[in-house]
Short mmCIF file of N, CA and C in Angstrom, two decimals:
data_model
loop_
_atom_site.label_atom_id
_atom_site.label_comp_id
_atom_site.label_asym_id
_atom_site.label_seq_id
_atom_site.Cartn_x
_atom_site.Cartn_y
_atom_site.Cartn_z
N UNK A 143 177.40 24.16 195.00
CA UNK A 143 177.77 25.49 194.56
C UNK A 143 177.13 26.50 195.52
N UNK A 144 177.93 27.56 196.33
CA UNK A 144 177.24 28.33 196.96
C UNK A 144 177.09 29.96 196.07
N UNK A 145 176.27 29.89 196.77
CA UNK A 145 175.72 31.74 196.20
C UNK A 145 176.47 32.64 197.25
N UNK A 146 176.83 33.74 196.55
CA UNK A 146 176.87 35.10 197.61
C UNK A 146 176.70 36.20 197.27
N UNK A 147 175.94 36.95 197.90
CA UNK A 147 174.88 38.57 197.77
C UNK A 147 176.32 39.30 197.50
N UNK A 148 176.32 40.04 196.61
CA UNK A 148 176.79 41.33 196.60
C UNK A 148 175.94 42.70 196.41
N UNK A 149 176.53 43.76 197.53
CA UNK A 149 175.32 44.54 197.67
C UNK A 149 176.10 46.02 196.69
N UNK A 150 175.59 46.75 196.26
CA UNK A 150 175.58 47.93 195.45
C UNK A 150 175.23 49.32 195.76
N UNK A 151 175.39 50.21 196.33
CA UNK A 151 174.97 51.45 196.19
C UNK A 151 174.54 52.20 195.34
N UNK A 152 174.24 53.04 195.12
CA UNK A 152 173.42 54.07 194.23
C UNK A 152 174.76 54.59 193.83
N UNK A 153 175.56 54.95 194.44
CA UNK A 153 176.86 55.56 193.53
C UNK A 153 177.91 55.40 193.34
N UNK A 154 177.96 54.04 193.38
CA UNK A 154 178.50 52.40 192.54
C UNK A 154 178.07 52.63 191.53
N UNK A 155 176.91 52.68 191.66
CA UNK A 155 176.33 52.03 190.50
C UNK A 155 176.55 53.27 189.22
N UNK A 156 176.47 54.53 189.40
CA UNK A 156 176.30 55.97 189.11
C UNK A 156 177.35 55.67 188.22
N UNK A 157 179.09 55.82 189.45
CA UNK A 157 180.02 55.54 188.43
C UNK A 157 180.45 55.06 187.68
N UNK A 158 179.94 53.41 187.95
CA UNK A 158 180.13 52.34 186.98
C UNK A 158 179.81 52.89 185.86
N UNK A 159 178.57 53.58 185.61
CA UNK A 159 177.71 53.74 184.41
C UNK A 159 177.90 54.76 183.83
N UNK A 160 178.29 55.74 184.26
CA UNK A 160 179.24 57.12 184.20
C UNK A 160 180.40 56.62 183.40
N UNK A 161 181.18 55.89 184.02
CA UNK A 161 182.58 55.44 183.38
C UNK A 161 182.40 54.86 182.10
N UNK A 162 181.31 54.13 181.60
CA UNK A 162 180.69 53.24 180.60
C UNK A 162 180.62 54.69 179.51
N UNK A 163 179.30 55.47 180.03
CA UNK A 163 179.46 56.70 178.90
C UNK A 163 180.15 57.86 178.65
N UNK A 164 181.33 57.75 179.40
CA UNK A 164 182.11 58.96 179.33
C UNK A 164 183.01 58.95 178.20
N UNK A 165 183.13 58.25 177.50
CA UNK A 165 183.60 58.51 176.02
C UNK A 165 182.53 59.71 175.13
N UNK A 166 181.35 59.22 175.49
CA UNK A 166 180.50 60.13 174.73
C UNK A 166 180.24 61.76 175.25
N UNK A 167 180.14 61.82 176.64
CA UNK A 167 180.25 63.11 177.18
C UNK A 167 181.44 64.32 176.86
N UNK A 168 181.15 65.53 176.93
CA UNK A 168 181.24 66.67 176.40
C UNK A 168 181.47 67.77 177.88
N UNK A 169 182.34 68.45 178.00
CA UNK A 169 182.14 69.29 179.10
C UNK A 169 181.03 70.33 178.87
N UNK A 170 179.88 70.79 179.62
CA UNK A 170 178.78 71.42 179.05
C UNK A 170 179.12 72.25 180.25
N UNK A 171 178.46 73.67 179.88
CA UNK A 171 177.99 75.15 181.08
C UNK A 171 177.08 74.65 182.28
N UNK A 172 175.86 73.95 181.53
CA UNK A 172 174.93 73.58 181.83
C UNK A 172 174.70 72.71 182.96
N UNK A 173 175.84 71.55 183.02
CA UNK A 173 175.83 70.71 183.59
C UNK A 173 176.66 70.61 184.51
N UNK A 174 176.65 70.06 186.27
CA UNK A 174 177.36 69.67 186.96
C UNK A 174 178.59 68.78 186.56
N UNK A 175 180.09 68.87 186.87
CA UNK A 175 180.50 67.89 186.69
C UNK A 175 180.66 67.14 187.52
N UNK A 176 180.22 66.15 187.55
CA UNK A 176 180.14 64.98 188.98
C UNK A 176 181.13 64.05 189.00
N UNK A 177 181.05 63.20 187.67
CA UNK A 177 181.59 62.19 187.33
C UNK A 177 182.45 62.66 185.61
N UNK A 178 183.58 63.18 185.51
CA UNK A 178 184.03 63.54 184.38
C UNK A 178 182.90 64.37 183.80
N UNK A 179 182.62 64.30 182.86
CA UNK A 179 181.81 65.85 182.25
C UNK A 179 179.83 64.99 182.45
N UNK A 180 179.70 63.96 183.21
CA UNK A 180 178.49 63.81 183.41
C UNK A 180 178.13 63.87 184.96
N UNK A 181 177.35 64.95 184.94
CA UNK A 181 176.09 65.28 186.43
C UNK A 181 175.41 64.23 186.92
N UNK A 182 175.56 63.80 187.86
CA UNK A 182 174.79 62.29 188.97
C UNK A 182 173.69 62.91 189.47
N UNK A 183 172.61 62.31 189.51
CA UNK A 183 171.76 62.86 190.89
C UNK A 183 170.75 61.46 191.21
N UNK A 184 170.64 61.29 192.06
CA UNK A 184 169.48 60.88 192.91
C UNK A 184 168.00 60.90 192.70
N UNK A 185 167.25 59.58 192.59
CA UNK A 185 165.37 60.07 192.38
C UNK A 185 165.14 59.10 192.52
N UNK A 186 163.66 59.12 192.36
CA UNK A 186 162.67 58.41 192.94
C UNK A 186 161.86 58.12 191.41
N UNK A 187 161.43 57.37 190.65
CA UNK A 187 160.23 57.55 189.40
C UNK A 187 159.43 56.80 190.23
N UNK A 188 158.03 57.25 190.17
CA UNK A 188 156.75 56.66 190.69
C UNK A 188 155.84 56.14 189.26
N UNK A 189 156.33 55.26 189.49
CA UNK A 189 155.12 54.53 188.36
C UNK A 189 153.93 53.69 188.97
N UNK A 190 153.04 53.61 188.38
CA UNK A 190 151.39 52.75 188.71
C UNK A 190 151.82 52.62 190.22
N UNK A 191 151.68 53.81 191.28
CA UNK A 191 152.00 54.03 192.34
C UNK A 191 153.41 53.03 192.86
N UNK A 192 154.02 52.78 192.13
CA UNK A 192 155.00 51.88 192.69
C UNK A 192 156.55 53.08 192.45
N UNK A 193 157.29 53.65 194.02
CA UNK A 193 158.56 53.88 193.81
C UNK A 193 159.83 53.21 193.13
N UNK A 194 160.75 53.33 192.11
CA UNK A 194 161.26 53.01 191.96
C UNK A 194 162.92 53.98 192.25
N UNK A 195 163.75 53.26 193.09
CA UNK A 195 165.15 54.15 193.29
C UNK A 195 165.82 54.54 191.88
N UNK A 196 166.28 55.57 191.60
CA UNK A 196 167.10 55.66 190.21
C UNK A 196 168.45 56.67 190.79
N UNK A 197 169.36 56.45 189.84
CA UNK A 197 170.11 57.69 189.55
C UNK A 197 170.53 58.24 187.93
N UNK A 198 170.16 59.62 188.35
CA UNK A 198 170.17 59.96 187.00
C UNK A 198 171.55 60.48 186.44
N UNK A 199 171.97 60.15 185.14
CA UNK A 199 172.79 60.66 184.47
C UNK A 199 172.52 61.60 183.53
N UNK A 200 172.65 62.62 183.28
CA UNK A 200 173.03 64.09 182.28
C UNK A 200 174.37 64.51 182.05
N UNK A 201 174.51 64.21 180.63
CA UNK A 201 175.62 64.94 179.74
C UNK A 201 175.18 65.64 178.06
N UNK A 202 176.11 66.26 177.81
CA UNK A 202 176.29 66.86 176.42
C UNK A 202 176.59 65.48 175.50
N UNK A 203 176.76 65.78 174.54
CA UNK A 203 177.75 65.15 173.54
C UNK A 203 178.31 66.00 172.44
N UNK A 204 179.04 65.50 171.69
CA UNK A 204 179.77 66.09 171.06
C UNK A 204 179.13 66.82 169.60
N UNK A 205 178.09 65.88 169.60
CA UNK A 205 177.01 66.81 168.31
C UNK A 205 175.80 67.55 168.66
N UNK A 206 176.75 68.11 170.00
CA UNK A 206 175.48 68.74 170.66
C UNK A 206 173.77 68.42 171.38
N UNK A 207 174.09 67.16 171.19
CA UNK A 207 172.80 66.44 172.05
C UNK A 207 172.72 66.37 173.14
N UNK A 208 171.56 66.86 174.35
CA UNK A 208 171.36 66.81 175.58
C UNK A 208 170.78 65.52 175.74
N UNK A 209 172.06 64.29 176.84
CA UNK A 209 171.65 63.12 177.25
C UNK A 209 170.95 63.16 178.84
N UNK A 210 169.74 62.26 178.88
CA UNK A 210 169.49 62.58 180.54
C UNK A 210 169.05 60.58 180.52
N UNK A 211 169.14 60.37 181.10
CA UNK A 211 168.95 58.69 181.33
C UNK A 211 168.98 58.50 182.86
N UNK A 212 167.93 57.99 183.06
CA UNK A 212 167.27 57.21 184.46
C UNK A 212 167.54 55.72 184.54
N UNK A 213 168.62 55.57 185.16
CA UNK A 213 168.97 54.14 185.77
C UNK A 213 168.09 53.65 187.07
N UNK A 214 167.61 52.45 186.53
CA UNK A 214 166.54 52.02 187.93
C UNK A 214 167.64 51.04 188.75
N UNK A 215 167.87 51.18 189.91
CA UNK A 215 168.70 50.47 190.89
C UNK A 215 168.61 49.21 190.98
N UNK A 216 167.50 48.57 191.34
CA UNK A 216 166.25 47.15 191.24
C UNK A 216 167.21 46.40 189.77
N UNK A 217 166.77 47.16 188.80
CA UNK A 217 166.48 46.53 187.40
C UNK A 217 168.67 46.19 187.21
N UNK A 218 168.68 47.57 187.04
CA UNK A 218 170.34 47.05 187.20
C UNK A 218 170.98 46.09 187.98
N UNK A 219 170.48 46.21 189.60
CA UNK A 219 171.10 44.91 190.30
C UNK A 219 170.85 43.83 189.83
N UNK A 220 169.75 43.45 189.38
CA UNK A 220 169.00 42.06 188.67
C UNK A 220 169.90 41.85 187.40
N UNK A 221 170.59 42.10 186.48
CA UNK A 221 171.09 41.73 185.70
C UNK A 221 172.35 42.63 184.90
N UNK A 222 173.36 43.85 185.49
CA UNK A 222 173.90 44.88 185.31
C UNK A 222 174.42 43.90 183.78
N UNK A 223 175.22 43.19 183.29
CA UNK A 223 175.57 43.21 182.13
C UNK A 223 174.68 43.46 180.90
N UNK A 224 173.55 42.49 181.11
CA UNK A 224 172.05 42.75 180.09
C UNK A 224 171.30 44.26 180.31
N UNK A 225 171.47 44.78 181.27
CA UNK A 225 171.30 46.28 181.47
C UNK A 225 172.12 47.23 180.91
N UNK A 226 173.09 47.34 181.24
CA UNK A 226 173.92 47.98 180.09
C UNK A 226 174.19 47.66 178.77
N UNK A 227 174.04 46.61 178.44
CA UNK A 227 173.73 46.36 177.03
C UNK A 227 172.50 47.21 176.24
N UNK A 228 171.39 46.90 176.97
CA UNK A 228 170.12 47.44 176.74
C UNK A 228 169.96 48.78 176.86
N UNK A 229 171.11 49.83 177.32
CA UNK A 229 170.87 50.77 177.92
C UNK A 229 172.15 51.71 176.67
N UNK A 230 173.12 51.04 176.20
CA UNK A 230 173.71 51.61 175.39
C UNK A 230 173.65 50.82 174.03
N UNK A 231 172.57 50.32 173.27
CA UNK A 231 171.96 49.73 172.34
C UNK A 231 170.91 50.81 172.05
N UNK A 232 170.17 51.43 173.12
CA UNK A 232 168.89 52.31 172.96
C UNK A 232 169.85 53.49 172.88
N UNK A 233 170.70 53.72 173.57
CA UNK A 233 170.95 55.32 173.37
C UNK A 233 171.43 54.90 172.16
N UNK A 234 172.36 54.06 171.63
CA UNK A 234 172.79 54.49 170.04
C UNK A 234 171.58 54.59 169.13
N UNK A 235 170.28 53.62 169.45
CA UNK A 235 169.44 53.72 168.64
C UNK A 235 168.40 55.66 168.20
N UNK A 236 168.69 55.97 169.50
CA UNK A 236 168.32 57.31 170.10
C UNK A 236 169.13 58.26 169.53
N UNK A 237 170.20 58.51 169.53
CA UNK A 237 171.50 58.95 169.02
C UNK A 237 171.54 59.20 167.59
N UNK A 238 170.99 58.37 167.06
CA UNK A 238 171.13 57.98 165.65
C UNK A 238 169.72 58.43 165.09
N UNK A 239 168.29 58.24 165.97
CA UNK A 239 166.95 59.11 164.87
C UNK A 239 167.07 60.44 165.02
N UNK A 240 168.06 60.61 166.63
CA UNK A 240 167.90 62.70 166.55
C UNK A 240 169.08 63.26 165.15
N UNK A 241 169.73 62.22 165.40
CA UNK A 241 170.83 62.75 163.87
C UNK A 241 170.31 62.77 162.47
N UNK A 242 169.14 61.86 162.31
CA UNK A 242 168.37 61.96 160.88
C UNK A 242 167.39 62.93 161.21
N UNK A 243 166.68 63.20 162.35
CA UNK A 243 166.24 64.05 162.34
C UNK A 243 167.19 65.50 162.05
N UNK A 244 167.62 65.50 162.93
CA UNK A 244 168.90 67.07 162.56
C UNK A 244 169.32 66.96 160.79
N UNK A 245 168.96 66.05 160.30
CA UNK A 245 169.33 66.15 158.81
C UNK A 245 168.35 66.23 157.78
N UNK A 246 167.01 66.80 158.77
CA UNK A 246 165.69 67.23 157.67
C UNK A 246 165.06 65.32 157.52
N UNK A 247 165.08 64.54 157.86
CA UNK A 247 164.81 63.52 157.42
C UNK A 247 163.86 62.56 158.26
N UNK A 248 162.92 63.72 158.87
CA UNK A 248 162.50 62.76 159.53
C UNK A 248 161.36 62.15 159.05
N UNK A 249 160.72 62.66 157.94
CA UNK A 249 159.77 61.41 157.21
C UNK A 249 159.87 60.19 156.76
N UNK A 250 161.67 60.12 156.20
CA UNK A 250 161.84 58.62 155.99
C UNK A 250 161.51 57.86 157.58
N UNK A 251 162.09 58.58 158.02
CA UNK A 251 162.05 57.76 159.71
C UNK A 251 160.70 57.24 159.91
N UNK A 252 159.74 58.78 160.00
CA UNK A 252 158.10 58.12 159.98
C UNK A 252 157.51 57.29 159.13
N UNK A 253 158.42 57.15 157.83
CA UNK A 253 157.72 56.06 157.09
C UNK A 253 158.17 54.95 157.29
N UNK A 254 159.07 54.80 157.92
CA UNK A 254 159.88 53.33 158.02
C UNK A 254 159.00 52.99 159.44
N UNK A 255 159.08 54.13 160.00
CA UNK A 255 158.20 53.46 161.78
C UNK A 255 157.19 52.82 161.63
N UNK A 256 155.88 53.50 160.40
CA UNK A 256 155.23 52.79 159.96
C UNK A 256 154.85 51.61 159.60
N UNK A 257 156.15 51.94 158.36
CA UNK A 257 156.38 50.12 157.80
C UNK A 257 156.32 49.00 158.50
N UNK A 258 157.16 49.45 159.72
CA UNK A 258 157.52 48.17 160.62
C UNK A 258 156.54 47.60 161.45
N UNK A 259 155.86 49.12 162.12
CA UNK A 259 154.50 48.84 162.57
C UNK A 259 153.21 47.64 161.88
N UNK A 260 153.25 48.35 160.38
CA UNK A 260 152.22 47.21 159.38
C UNK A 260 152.93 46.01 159.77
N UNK A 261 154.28 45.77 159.34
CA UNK A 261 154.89 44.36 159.05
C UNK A 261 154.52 43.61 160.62
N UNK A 262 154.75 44.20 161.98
CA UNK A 262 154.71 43.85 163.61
C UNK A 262 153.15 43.43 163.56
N UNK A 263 152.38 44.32 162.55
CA UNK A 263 151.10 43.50 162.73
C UNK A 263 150.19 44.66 163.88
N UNK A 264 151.39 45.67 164.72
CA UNK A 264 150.71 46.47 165.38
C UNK A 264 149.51 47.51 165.88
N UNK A 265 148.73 48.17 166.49
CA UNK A 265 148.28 48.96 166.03
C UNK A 265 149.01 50.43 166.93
N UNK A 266 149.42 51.43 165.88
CA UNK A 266 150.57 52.44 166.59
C UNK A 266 149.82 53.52 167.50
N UNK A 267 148.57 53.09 167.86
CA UNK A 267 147.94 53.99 169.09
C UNK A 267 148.11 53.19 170.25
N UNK A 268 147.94 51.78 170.20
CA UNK A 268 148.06 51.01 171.35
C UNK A 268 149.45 50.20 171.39
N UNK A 269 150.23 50.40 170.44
CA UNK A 269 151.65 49.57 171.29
C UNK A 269 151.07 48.14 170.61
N UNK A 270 152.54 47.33 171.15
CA UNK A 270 152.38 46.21 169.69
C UNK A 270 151.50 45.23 170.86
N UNK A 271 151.43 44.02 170.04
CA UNK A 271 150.33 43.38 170.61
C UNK A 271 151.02 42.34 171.43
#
C-alpha cells in the first residue's frame, strides 16, 4: 500500500471551513465579507513559546452571536475530519450556554458545571485530573 502527501494551504483550508459554517453566518456591518458573510484572516497564536499557523474565522449569527474561531493549520492537517467534528460539536456546545445564558439562566448552568465537576472527581481551580 503506498502513501501520498497531500499538501494544504491556509486558504484551502479557510474555505473548506468557511463553507462548513456558512449555514450559520449572518451578513454583519462589522465584518469583512471574505468567504460568504464570514471574514478570513491570517495569525500566528504563540503558546508556551511555541508558534502555531492559524486562520481565523469571524461571523454573526442569526441570534445575534459574535463567532471568532482559530483554526490551527498543524492540528487540522493531522486529522481534518476529527477536527471538524470537534470544532462544530464545541461551537454547538458554545452556542447553546450563551443561549441559556441570554435566557437569565445561567445558575442552572453553574450548578450543573459544578455537579459534573464533583461527579469528574475534579478540582475546578486546577482543571480535571
Amino acid at each position: 500500500m503506498s502513501t501520498t502527501t497531500i499538501t494544504v494551504n491556509a486558504a484551502q483550508v479557510a474555505a473548506f471551513v468557511a463553507g462548513k459554517l456558512a449555514p450559520l453566518a449572518v451578513p454583519s456591518p462589522r465584518l469583512r465579507p471574505d468567504i460568504g458573510a464570514i471574514q478570513i484572516d491570517r495569525g500566528i497564536i504563540v503558546e508556551h513559546y511555541e508558534e502555531h499557523p492559524t486562520v481565523r474565522l469571524q461571523f454573526d449569527t442569526a441570534a445575534g452571536m459574535g463567532v471568532e474561531l482559530n483554526v490551527r493549520l498543524a492540528e487540522f492537517a493531522a486529522d481534518p475530519a476529527t477536527y471538524m467534528r470537534d470544532l462544530l460539536e464545541n461551537l454547538q456546545g458554545i452556542q447553546h450556554a450563551a443561549q441559556l445564558r441570554r435566557a437569565g439562566r445561567q445558575t442552572e448552568i453553574e450548578a450543573m458545571h459544578e455537579h459534573i465537576t464533583l461527579l469528574r472527581g475534579a478540582d475546578p481551580m486546577r482543571g480535571s485530573r
